[in-house]
Amino acid sequence: MCGISGILSLNGKPISEIDTRIKKMTKTLYHRGPDQQGVHISKKKNFAMSQNRLSIVDPKKFFDLPLSKNGNEFLSFNGEIYNHVDLKKNLINKGIKFSTNCDQEVLYEFLKEFKSERLSELNGVWAFAFYNEQRNNLLLSRDLMGERHIFFSISKNEIIFSSEIKSILAGSVNNYEFDFESLLDSWKFYASSPGKTLLKNVFKLKPGHNLKVENGKVDIFQFQKINPRKWLDFFLRNPKPEKVEEEFQKIFEEEVQIRIPNEVKNFTCFSGGIDSTLYTHFLKKFEKNPNTLFQVSSNDQLLGIVQSADEKIVELEFAKNLSNKIGTNHSVDYMSIENSKIVVNELQSFSKECFEGAIDPGNVNYSLLGKFVNKNGGKVLTMSEGPDELLGGYIADIEANKIDDIFGRFKSLNKLAKLDFIKSILNNFLKLEKNNEFEFSYKPFYSRVNHLVCPNKTLGKFFPENLFINKKFDFGVLDKDYEDLIDELDYSQLRALIYASKTLPDMYNFRADKAMMKNSVEVRLPYQAVTLVEFFIAMPRKYRFQGNWGKNFLRNYCKKYVDKNVSRRRKYGMGYDLFRQNTSKSFLTEVEEVIRNTNFFSNFPFKKNTINKILDHRTHPGNRWSAYCLINTYNSLSKINENNI
C-alpha cells in the first residue's frame, strides 16, 4: 500500500512551480508510505509524479520511486498484486529479467508488455499511474472492487491526481467549491455518489475504470465488469448444498492463501461473528498462529447484548473463547473506551478532512484499530467486509426481502406504498425498522441501501423537498453498465450487485482505506476477491434469507463445519458510534457551538430554521454529526482557498 500523486500538462507546456507543487503533494501523503518516497519530474517540466511506499512485499528491497527501468516509462503504484508470482513466471518466459521480488516491478513489466489490454488478469487491488515520457501519455487505473482509490481534477490544461484529495489541494493552484448535490448525498448516505466528491471538479475514478491521456486528450472508460453470469447456470441447475459448499471452499481457500502477507506482521479483525470466524477458520489452514484482534468500542460489549428473548451474549468473552478454540494469538483493543481524549482528537481531526464526502463516524473506529496495529508492529490488517452486503446480512435487506414478496410480485401496487395509511398497515404487519419510509421502487428498480442514514422525511426538515424528493440517489440504483442483467437476476441478486459495484467501493472500502492508511496500515478484504463476489451475487435469494435471518448460506456453512453457536449470531456491527458512545460532554457542546456559530448554512439552499431542527432533541443525533463534519470540512477548504489567493 502506498500513496501516489502527480501533475500532467495537457498541452505539453511546462508547468508553473512544478517542483514545489509535487513536493507538497508528496509530503501530504507521508502517512501512506513512510518507508520510502521518491519524485520524478520530466526534463520538459511538463509532468511530475511521486510515490510514498509502505513496504509489504519484499520490504527490505529499496528502489527508485516512481519505478522506472528505462528512464522513459514510470510507475507509481498503490496496492498489491496478489498473483504477482505467477505473472512473473510468465514474463520471465518472455525473456524479461527482474531485480526484485516486489509486485510493483511485476506490474511495471506487465504494463510495458500489455499496456492496459489485460488488466483483468491481475488478481489484486490497485490505483496506479503509468507514464510514458517520450509520448507524454498517462494511464490511471482503479481495481474492479475499488479497494484502492484515485482522485483527479482537470483544469487550465492540467490534470492533477492523487490517492487523497488533501494532496490535490496541496499541489493545486486552483480554488475549489463545495458541490451541493454531493452535500445532499453525504447527508443521506454518509458518502458522495460514485465518481463524485464533495468538491466541484474533483472526481474519483470509478472502480474497474481507466483514465488515459494521449495527445492531450482525456478518455475515461471501463476495462472490467463484475460478471455473475458465469455462475447463473450453475445455480439454475439447483445444485446440492454439498456442491455449492465445495465451490465456495475452492474459491475462498485460494483467495485467503494468496492474500496472507508473509513478510510483515499482520492482524485479523475477529469479532466472533460469522464472517470473521469463517475467515479465521480458513486462515488457520495456512497460518499456524494468526494474530486476531477484537475492538471494544462500547460497554455493551463487556456487559452483554441481548441476543434473543432468552439469551444474552458478552461479545468480548465470546470472541476470546472462540479464539482459544480455533487457536489464535488474540488481542483486545480497549482504546475506544479507555481514552476519551484520543477519541475526541480523532473525531475532531476526521471532521476537518471529509473532502471525499465520506462522513461515516465509523471512520474513527477504524482509525483507532489502525493505531493499535501500528503500535504493535503490524503493517497489515485483514477485515471481513462484504458478506453482509452480498448475502443480505443487514436488517434493511432482510426487510426488503419481505417487501419483495408483496410488491415485487404485484408491481402495480407500488404506488400504494407511498400512501401514509398503507405504510402504517405494512409497518405494523411486517414489523419494519429500516424500510418504514418505503424509499424503494421496482420499475425502475431502486433499493434502500444499508447506509441510507437520513431518509427523505428527515432530509425534508433541512432542505426544500423540490431539491431531492424526485431524485433517484445513485447508491440505490443499478449502474447503467449492468442494466443488461436486470431480467436475469432476482431482487436480492440485484441488491447484491448494487452493493458490490457502488456501496462497497465508494463507502465501506474507502472508509477502511482512509482510516487505516492514516496510521500506515494496509487493509486487506478477502471476501471481496472478484471470484468470490461474482459467486455470491449469483446465489438466488434462498441462499440469503430464511425467516428473519440473512446470510443463510454462510450460517449453514458455519453450523456444519465451524461452530453452531456462531451460526446463530445476530448482526451487531464491528464498532459502536463513538460520536455518541464515548465522548465528553465538552465535545458534544463543541459540536453544538460549531453548528450554531457558522455561516455554512447561508451558503447553500437550506431551510431557514435548519439549525434549530438539527439541534432539536427529537432529531436523530447523527444529523448533528453530519452537520459538524460538513461545516468543519467547508471551513478547512475556505482556509486552503485563502492561502491560494
XYZ file of C-alpha atoms in Angstrom:
645
model
C 0.000 0.000 0.000
C 1.295 3.412 -0.901
C 0.390 6.962 -1.838
C 0.617 8.251 -5.398
C 0.332 11.738 -6.846
C 1.165 13.667 -9.997
C 0.577 16.596 -12.351
C 0.464 16.406 -16.154
C 0.360 19.244 -18.680
C -2.301 18.507 -21.291
C -0.798 20.845 -23.885
C 2.782 19.722 -23.297
C 3.941 23.082 -21.991
C 5.998 23.432 -18.783
C 4.009 23.502 -15.537
C 4.478 26.516 -13.303
C 6.186 25.762 -9.944
C 6.061 22.049 -10.667
C 8.927 21.208 -8.279
C 7.332 22.920 -5.293
C 3.881 21.589 -6.005
C 4.804 17.909 -6.357
C 6.912 18.074 -3.193
C 3.930 19.463 -1.279
C 1.765 16.647 -2.581
C 4.333 14.023 -1.613
C 4.755 15.424 1.876
C 0.987 15.395 2.402
C 0.931 11.634 1.693
C 3.769 10.680 4.037
C 1.472 8.600 6.278
C 0.569 6.398 3.311
C 4.186 5.433 2.723
C 6.667 6.268 5.487
C 9.199 3.623 4.381
C 10.342 5.289 1.172
C 9.474 8.291 -1.019
C 10.503 9.413 -4.459
C 9.705 12.061 -7.070
C 10.187 12.181 -10.835
C 9.994 15.444 -12.793
C 10.309 15.273 -16.558
C 13.048 17.195 -18.324
C 10.474 19.364 -20.059
C 8.850 20.171 -16.693
C 5.507 19.147 -18.146
C 4.997 16.161 -15.847
C 5.728 15.223 -12.254
C 4.866 12.100 -10.306
C 5.630 10.816 -6.823
C 5.194 7.703 -4.717
C 5.216 7.137 -0.968
C 5.868 3.456 -0.229
C 4.600 1.302 2.612
C 6.729 -1.784 2.019
C 4.770 -5.036 2.331
C 6.172 -7.249 -0.455
C 9.971 -7.567 -0.496
C 10.058 -4.930 2.278
C 13.856 -4.806 2.659
C 14.418 -4.025 -1.011
C 14.676 -0.345 -1.917
C 14.493 1.031 -5.448
C 13.984 4.383 -7.123
C 10.450 5.718 -6.903
C 8.438 6.074 -9.025
C 9.728 2.845 -10.578
C 11.478 3.066 -13.941
C 13.858 0.634 -15.595
C 14.475 2.539 -18.820
C 14.219 6.240 -17.944
C 11.148 6.599 -20.141
C 8.288 4.684 -18.524
C 7.429 5.358 -14.876
C 5.060 3.592 -12.496
C 3.606 4.967 -9.270
C 1.631 2.209 -7.580
C -0.726 1.878 -4.616
C -1.957 -1.635 -3.865
C -0.992 -5.293 -4.019
C -0.934 -7.719 -6.946
C -1.669 -10.993 -5.197
C -0.881 -13.233 -8.182
C 2.401 -11.467 -8.978
C 4.436 -14.685 -8.590
C 2.538 -16.439 -11.400
C 2.577 -13.325 -13.580
C 6.312 -13.016 -13.039
C 6.909 -16.577 -14.238
C 5.034 -15.848 -17.462
C 7.008 -12.659 -18.039
C 10.328 -14.432 -17.370
C 9.351 -16.955 -20.038
C 9.150 -13.995 -22.416
C 12.768 -13.135 -21.610
C 12.093 -10.308 -19.156
C 14.578 -10.002 -16.280
C 13.776 -8.904 -12.727
C 15.934 -7.385 -9.991
C 13.427 -7.549 -7.079
C 10.728 -9.837 -5.706
C 8.347 -6.887 -5.463
C 4.925 -6.925 -7.084
C 5.456 -3.363 -8.316
C 8.219 -4.499 -10.675
C 5.924 -7.259 -11.986
C 3.166 -4.727 -12.630
C 5.665 -2.418 -14.348
C 6.771 -5.125 -16.788
C 3.182 -6.309 -17.252
C 2.122 -2.803 -18.303
C 5.101 -2.419 -20.616
C 4.185 -5.714 -22.264
C 0.393 -5.471 -22.435
C -0.395 -1.776 -21.814
C -3.985 -1.620 -20.440
C -5.314 -4.511 -22.501
C -5.127 -7.358 -19.953
C -5.722 -5.752 -16.569
C -8.480 -8.271 -15.801
C -5.717 -10.899 -15.474
C -4.446 -9.156 -12.359
C -5.694 -10.618 -9.107
C -5.175 -7.686 -6.859
C -6.139 -4.231 -5.699
C -4.693 -1.088 -7.111
C -4.684 2.550 -8.004
C -1.715 3.291 -10.233
C -0.284 5.855 -12.630
C 1.825 4.663 -15.579
C 3.554 7.349 -17.634
C 5.411 7.282 -20.945
C 7.646 10.351 -21.044
C 8.543 10.164 -24.731
C 4.894 10.183 -25.772
C 3.668 12.248 -22.808
C 0.936 9.644 -22.257
C -0.580 8.794 -18.881
C -2.671 5.849 -17.672
C -4.551 5.942 -14.356
C -6.350 2.803 -13.198
C -8.505 1.581 -10.294
C -9.288 -2.050 -9.411
C -12.723 -3.570 -10.031
C -13.866 -3.716 -6.390
C -12.459 -0.272 -5.674
C -10.335 -1.346 -2.711
C -7.899 1.404 -3.684
C -8.769 4.925 -4.760
C -7.532 7.661 -7.032
C -8.842 11.220 -7.280
C -8.277 13.700 -10.082
C -9.067 17.226 -11.233
C -8.760 18.713 -14.709
C -8.459 22.464 -15.361
C -6.217 25.036 -17.033
C -4.611 22.420 -19.310
C -3.566 20.292 -16.328
C -4.647 17.042 -14.777
C -3.668 16.601 -11.156
C -4.200 13.265 -9.406
C -3.564 11.639 -6.054
C -4.556 8.947 -3.547
C -6.148 11.643 -1.382
C -7.919 14.922 -2.105
C -5.891 16.680 0.577
C -2.833 16.078 -1.587
C -4.569 17.542 -4.663
C -5.450 20.656 -2.663
C -1.835 20.954 -1.501
C -0.492 20.855 -5.055
C -3.194 22.798 -6.845
C -3.137 26.454 -7.868
C -6.934 26.493 -8.141
C -9.666 27.268 -5.643
C -12.437 24.744 -5.164
C -16.098 24.930 -4.176
C -18.492 22.577 -2.418
C -20.791 20.585 -4.695
C -24.337 20.867 -3.312
C -25.501 17.635 -4.977
C -22.689 15.783 -3.204
C -23.556 17.508 0.051
C -27.058 16.009 -0.245
C -25.602 12.577 -0.979
C -23.273 12.725 2.005
C -26.043 13.809 4.357
C -28.268 10.984 3.155
C -25.702 8.177 2.733
C -22.555 9.254 4.625
C -20.810 9.204 1.219
C -20.745 11.038 -2.096
C -22.095 9.273 -5.155
C -19.705 7.016 -7.098
C -17.254 9.064 -9.114
C -18.001 12.281 -7.232
C -16.615 14.076 -4.175
C -17.716 16.997 -2.015
C -15.775 19.346 -4.295
C -16.734 20.581 -7.730
C -14.252 19.477 -10.386
C -12.588 16.899 -8.150
C -13.591 13.373 -9.080
C -12.925 9.819 -8.008
C -12.079 7.307 -10.715
C -14.829 4.684 -10.670
C -13.942 1.059 -9.879
C -12.916 -1.021 -12.878
C -12.154 2.123 -14.878
C -9.109 3.632 -16.553
C -8.288 7.217 -17.357
C -5.997 7.679 -20.359
C -4.309 10.854 -21.541
C -2.981 10.652 -25.107
C -2.052 13.651 -27.239
C -3.537 15.920 -24.597
C -6.970 14.266 -24.756
C -8.554 12.613 -21.730
C -10.537 9.398 -22.115
C -12.237 7.556 -19.224
C -13.541 4.040 -19.842
C -14.462 0.799 -18.113
C -11.973 -2.057 -18.534
C -13.698 -4.727 -16.415
C -17.169 -5.553 -15.080
C -18.417 -7.774 -12.295
C -19.700 -10.882 -14.060
C -22.080 -13.116 -12.064
C -23.292 -14.731 -15.307
C -20.535 -17.352 -15.115
C -22.375 -18.865 -12.106
C -26.027 -18.363 -13.071
C -26.339 -21.666 -14.954
C -24.705 -23.464 -12.036
C -27.369 -22.237 -9.613
C -30.214 -22.714 -12.118
C -29.396 -26.446 -12.026
C -30.344 -26.365 -8.324
C -27.094 -27.981 -7.119
C -26.941 -29.956 -3.889
C -25.731 -27.979 -0.850
C -22.516 -30.024 -0.771
C -21.672 -28.959 -4.318
C -22.202 -25.263 -3.526
C -20.078 -25.621 -0.384
C -17.352 -27.325 -2.400
C -17.209 -24.457 -4.906
C -17.164 -21.897 -2.090
C -14.319 -23.701 -0.315
C -12.293 -23.925 -3.506
C -12.631 -20.221 -4.270
C -12.185 -18.917 -0.738
C -9.202 -21.106 0.187
C -7.283 -19.842 -2.825
C -8.173 -16.203 -2.204
C -7.353 -16.391 1.521
C -3.984 -18.038 0.931
C -2.891 -15.600 -1.747
C -3.696 -12.601 0.485
C -1.595 -13.607 3.501
C 1.338 -11.184 3.879
C 4.317 -13.423 4.616
C 6.999 -10.793 5.180
C 5.436 -8.369 7.677
C 3.431 -8.692 10.878
C -0.306 -8.694 10.284
C -3.548 -8.820 12.255
C -7.047 -10.113 11.517
C -10.216 -8.492 12.872
C -12.053 -11.098 14.920
C -15.443 -10.342 16.466
C -16.640 -13.911 16.823
C -19.291 -13.197 14.208
C -19.968 -15.377 11.178
C -17.739 -13.569 8.669
C -14.588 -13.109 10.752
C -14.888 -16.602 12.254
C -15.195 -18.244 8.842
C -12.242 -16.259 7.518
C -10.107 -17.246 10.517
C -11.203 -20.867 10.069
C -9.797 -20.815 6.525
C -6.751 -18.783 7.550
C -5.750 -21.476 10.045
C -5.179 -23.844 7.133
C -2.214 -21.732 6.048
C -1.065 -19.834 9.148
C -0.366 -21.718 12.379
C -0.949 -18.966 14.943
C -2.563 -15.892 13.333
C -2.897 -12.609 15.220
C -6.573 -11.839 15.812
C -7.893 -8.540 17.136
C -11.118 -7.502 18.865
C -12.014 -3.838 19.342
C -14.077 -2.752 22.346
C -15.990 0.416 21.486
C -18.873 0.170 23.969
C -19.518 -1.128 27.470
C -22.268 -3.273 25.946
C -19.532 -5.497 24.549
C -18.244 -6.018 28.088
C -21.553 -6.323 29.926
C -23.588 -8.204 27.372
C -26.007 -7.740 24.476
C -29.431 -9.346 24.262
C -29.188 -11.949 21.517
C -32.785 -13.115 21.875
C -35.557 -13.108 24.472
C -33.833 -15.821 26.472
C -30.179 -15.299 25.613
C -27.543 -12.675 26.332
C -24.103 -12.562 24.720
C -20.947 -10.912 26.032
C -19.119 -10.190 22.773
C -15.672 -9.770 24.306
C -15.767 -13.112 26.114
C -17.434 -14.891 23.203
C -14.653 -13.781 20.825
C -11.936 -14.636 23.348
C -13.292 -18.151 23.963
C -13.721 -18.748 20.254
C -10.170 -17.602 19.504
C -8.909 -20.112 22.080
C -10.951 -22.837 20.411
C -9.688 -22.006 16.915
C -6.143 -21.358 18.122
C -5.113 -17.739 17.519
C -2.887 -15.171 19.177
C -5.718 -12.929 20.352
C -5.507 -9.233 21.282
C -8.082 -6.728 22.522
C -8.063 -3.013 21.731
C -9.643 -1.041 24.602
C -8.512 2.372 23.361
C -12.020 3.489 22.401
C -13.397 3.194 25.941
C -10.250 3.877 27.967
C -9.111 7.165 26.475
C -11.858 9.633 25.599
C -9.236 12.292 24.777
C -7.868 10.163 21.932
C -11.409 9.518 20.708
C -12.250 13.221 20.726
C -8.994 14.105 18.946
C -9.771 11.539 16.262
C -13.313 12.845 15.832
C -12.115 16.434 15.550
C -9.308 15.580 13.146
C -11.511 13.450 10.929
C -14.295 16.043 10.725
C -11.944 18.601 9.165
C -10.894 16.471 6.172
C -14.025 14.917 4.674
C -13.376 16.297 1.194
C -14.263 12.944 -0.351
C -17.776 13.152 1.112
C -17.353 10.081 3.337
C -18.528 11.274 6.758
C -19.391 7.975 8.461
C -18.275 8.186 12.127
C -17.163 4.545 11.774
C -14.009 6.001 10.221
C -12.878 6.845 13.749
C -13.351 3.264 14.985
C -11.258 2.044 12.081
C -8.597 4.653 12.658
C -8.232 3.542 16.278
C -7.853 -0.042 15.062
C -5.118 1.176 12.741
C -3.387 2.887 15.654
C -3.421 -0.353 17.634
C -1.982 -2.385 14.741
C 0.746 0.187 14.065
C 1.635 0.489 17.750
C 2.013 -3.294 17.958
C 4.339 -3.562 14.978
C 1.795 -4.548 12.338
C 1.585 -3.319 8.766
C -1.495 -5.190 7.521
C -4.999 -5.648 8.926
C -7.384 -8.130 7.309
C -11.086 -7.344 7.611
C -14.189 -9.359 6.713
C -16.109 -6.636 4.868
C -18.505 -7.800 2.145
C -20.756 -10.745 3.090
C -23.406 -8.548 4.730
C -23.790 -6.539 1.521
C -23.545 -9.508 -0.834
C -25.629 -12.027 1.124
C -28.278 -9.901 2.845
C -26.864 -9.602 6.337
C -28.442 -6.250 7.167
C -31.886 -5.688 8.679
C -32.682 -3.372 5.757
C -32.139 -6.199 3.259
C -33.973 -8.819 5.318
C -36.943 -6.439 5.426
C -36.615 -5.708 1.706
C -36.934 -9.429 1.050
C -40.270 -9.426 2.904
C -41.449 -6.413 0.914
C -40.426 -8.176 -2.313
C -42.951 -10.915 -1.557
C -45.745 -8.339 -1.655
C -44.771 -5.563 -4.032
C -42.223 -7.416 -6.125
C -44.866 -9.820 -7.329
C -47.509 -7.138 -7.881
C -45.634 -4.101 -9.186
C -48.892 -2.276 -9.821
C -49.201 -1.940 -6.028
C -46.052 0.196 -5.837
C -47.975 3.443 -5.786
C -49.970 2.282 -2.779
C -46.771 2.070 -0.746
C -46.478 5.859 -0.983
C -49.758 6.378 0.887
C -49.322 7.013 4.601
C -52.130 4.733 5.798
C -50.785 1.852 3.657
C -47.327 2.470 5.082
C -48.744 2.285 8.576
C -50.536 -1.008 7.892
C -47.456 -2.581 6.311
C -45.114 -1.330 9.011
C -47.253 -2.996 11.660
C -47.744 -6.165 9.647
C -44.107 -6.613 8.596
C -42.618 -5.037 11.757
C -40.275 -2.828 9.720
C -37.402 -0.929 11.336
C -35.308 0.317 8.417
C -37.705 0.374 5.480
C -40.616 2.113 7.183
C -40.312 5.098 4.816
C -40.653 2.774 1.802
C -37.967 4.512 -0.240
C -37.928 1.903 -2.987
C -39.447 1.037 -6.335
C -39.430 -1.935 -8.695
C -39.983 -0.305 -12.047
C -37.468 1.226 -12.350
C -35.651 -0.770 -9.678
C -34.489 1.375 -6.764
C -33.467 -0.103 -3.427
C -32.727 1.189 0.056
C -29.054 0.506 0.854
C -27.957 -0.090 4.428
C -26.008 3.177 4.712
C -29.055 5.304 3.933
C -28.825 7.120 7.263
C -31.133 10.065 6.602
C -34.474 9.189 4.952
C -36.265 11.745 2.811
C -38.704 12.543 5.619
C -35.821 13.756 7.797
C -33.964 15.329 4.867
C -37.077 17.437 4.304
C -36.519 19.125 7.677
C -33.334 20.719 6.349
C -33.774 21.084 2.573
C -36.698 22.129 0.338
C -38.297 18.925 -0.957
C -38.127 20.039 -4.590
C -34.328 19.645 -4.385
C -34.392 15.925 -3.643
C -37.867 14.362 -3.492
C -37.824 13.109 -7.104
C -34.096 12.450 -7.143
C -33.053 8.811 -7.541
C -29.907 8.819 -5.449
C -27.134 6.847 -7.147
C -26.423 4.384 -4.344
C -29.804 2.682 -4.685
C -29.816 2.436 -8.480
C -28.187 -0.248 -10.607
C -25.360 1.206 -12.689
C -26.173 1.547 -16.404
C -23.235 -0.727 -17.207
C -25.148 -3.593 -15.558
C -28.686 -2.941 -16.848
C -28.401 -5.921 -19.205
C -28.548 -8.175 -16.116
C -31.864 -6.880 -14.740
C -34.027 -9.603 -16.299
C -31.602 -12.376 -15.294
C -31.343 -11.637 -11.561
C -33.842 -11.775 -8.716
C -34.271 -8.728 -6.477
C -31.811 -9.959 -3.846
C -29.196 -10.536 -6.548
C -29.784 -7.040 -7.951
C -29.263 -5.542 -4.492
C -26.060 -7.520 -4.101
C -24.833 -6.190 -7.446
C -25.655 -2.609 -6.437
C -23.762 -3.069 -3.182
C -20.791 -4.638 -4.988
C -20.498 -2.004 -7.701
C -21.260 1.093 -5.601
C -21.555 0.776 -1.819
C -18.518 -1.422 -1.218
C -16.101 0.581 -3.419
C -17.231 4.096 -2.558
C -18.493 3.764 1.002
C -17.083 0.890 3.048
C -13.822 0.314 1.180
C -12.973 3.983 1.179
C -13.668 4.176 4.914
C -11.308 1.283 5.599
C -8.568 2.586 3.304
C -8.538 6.150 4.604
C -8.707 5.211 8.284
C -6.040 2.521 8.124
C -3.622 4.427 5.920
C -3.817 7.384 8.265
C -1.862 5.050 10.554
C 0.368 3.499 7.857
C -1.530 0.206 7.875
C -2.740 -1.638 4.790
C -6.212 -3.182 4.840
C -6.983 -6.435 3.030
C -10.503 -7.628 2.197
C -10.533 -11.309 1.139
C -14.322 -11.544 0.906
C -14.110 -9.000 -1.912
C -12.000 -11.139 -4.194
C -13.693 -10.745 -7.582
C -14.130 -14.521 -7.972
C -15.986 -14.753 -4.658
C -18.065 -11.612 -5.226
C -19.339 -12.977 -8.540
C -20.163 -16.326 -6.888
C -22.086 -14.658 -4.051
C -24.048 -12.305 -6.327
C -25.185 -15.245 -8.462
C -26.708 -17.006 -5.431
C -30.542 -16.937 -5.570
C -32.304 -15.428 -2.591
C -32.846 -18.758 -0.778
C -29.110 -18.682 -0.038
C -29.556 -15.286 1.603
C -32.756 -15.364 3.628
C -34.585 -17.705 5.946
C -37.268 -16.091 8.078
C -35.691 -13.191 9.989
C -32.121 -14.278 9.231
C -29.747 -13.149 6.493
C -26.566 -14.736 5.108
C -28.313 -18.107 5.129
C -25.571 -19.863 3.148
C -22.746 -18.755 5.438
C -24.800 -19.527 8.552
C -25.395 -23.066 7.369
C -21.781 -23.495 6.350
C -20.616 -22.232 9.740
C -23.030 -24.533 11.563
C -21.875 -27.535 9.561
C -18.112 -27.011 9.528
C -17.099 -24.480 12.188
C -19.274 -23.647 15.209
C -23.027 -23.999 15.821
C -23.142 -21.089 18.306
C -21.516 -18.723 15.828
C -24.051 -19.658 13.162
C -26.827 -18.237 15.393
C -25.083 -14.906 15.989
C -27.059 -11.813 15.090
C -25.534 -8.879 13.251
C -24.064 -6.342 15.688
C -21.688 -4.343 13.550
C -17.958 -4.102 14.084
C -17.953 -0.928 16.131
C -20.281 1.395 18.022
C -20.747 5.047 17.116
C -18.003 6.774 19.117
C -19.559 10.155 18.387
C -22.292 9.310 20.896
C -20.780 6.448 22.875
C -17.504 7.577 24.372
C -17.146 11.316 24.033
C -17.055 14.010 26.673
C -19.846 16.498 27.331
C -17.461 19.294 26.380
C -17.047 17.772 22.906
C -20.793 17.449 22.376
C -21.099 21.082 23.477
C -18.421 21.982 20.931
C -20.422 20.249 18.200
C -23.498 22.315 19.037
C -21.483 25.535 19.131
C -19.957 24.827 15.733
C -23.448 24.288 14.299
C -24.853 27.440 15.926
C -21.965 29.752 15.029
C -21.428 29.242 11.316
C -22.293 30.895 8.016
C -22.215 27.484 6.319
C -25.990 27.113 6.045
C -26.444 30.516 4.415
C -24.202 29.473 1.514
C -26.499 26.654 0.398
C -30.272 26.269 -0.085
C -31.068 25.026 3.415
C -34.371 25.890 5.033
C -34.280 28.929 7.298
C -34.840 27.013 10.531
C -32.334 24.233 9.765
C -30.038 24.912 12.740
C -32.889 24.653 15.224
C -34.140 21.479 13.558
C -30.692 19.856 13.708
C -30.272 20.693 17.383
C -33.805 19.660 18.318
C -33.573 16.692 20.720
C -36.233 14.891 18.646
C -33.942 14.887 15.591
C -31.617 11.908 15.323
C -28.164 12.958 16.672
C -26.494 11.525 13.581
C -27.599 14.695 11.807
C -25.526 16.764 14.234
C -22.519 14.681 13.300
C -23.204 15.190 9.573
C -23.502 18.945 10.025
C -20.360 19.077 12.188
C -18.256 17.255 9.558
C -19.558 19.258 6.618
C -19.112 22.575 8.416
C -15.558 21.782 9.536
C -14.567 20.496 6.091
C -16.088 23.588 4.477
C -14.046 25.771 6.845
C -10.874 23.818 6.028
C -11.495 24.333 2.313
C -12.043 28.064 2.856
C -8.672 28.365 4.595
C -6.931 26.492 1.782
C -8.566 28.740 -0.816
C -7.488 31.843 1.126
C -3.882 30.648 1.083
C -4.038 30.176 -2.692
C -5.111 33.764 -3.345
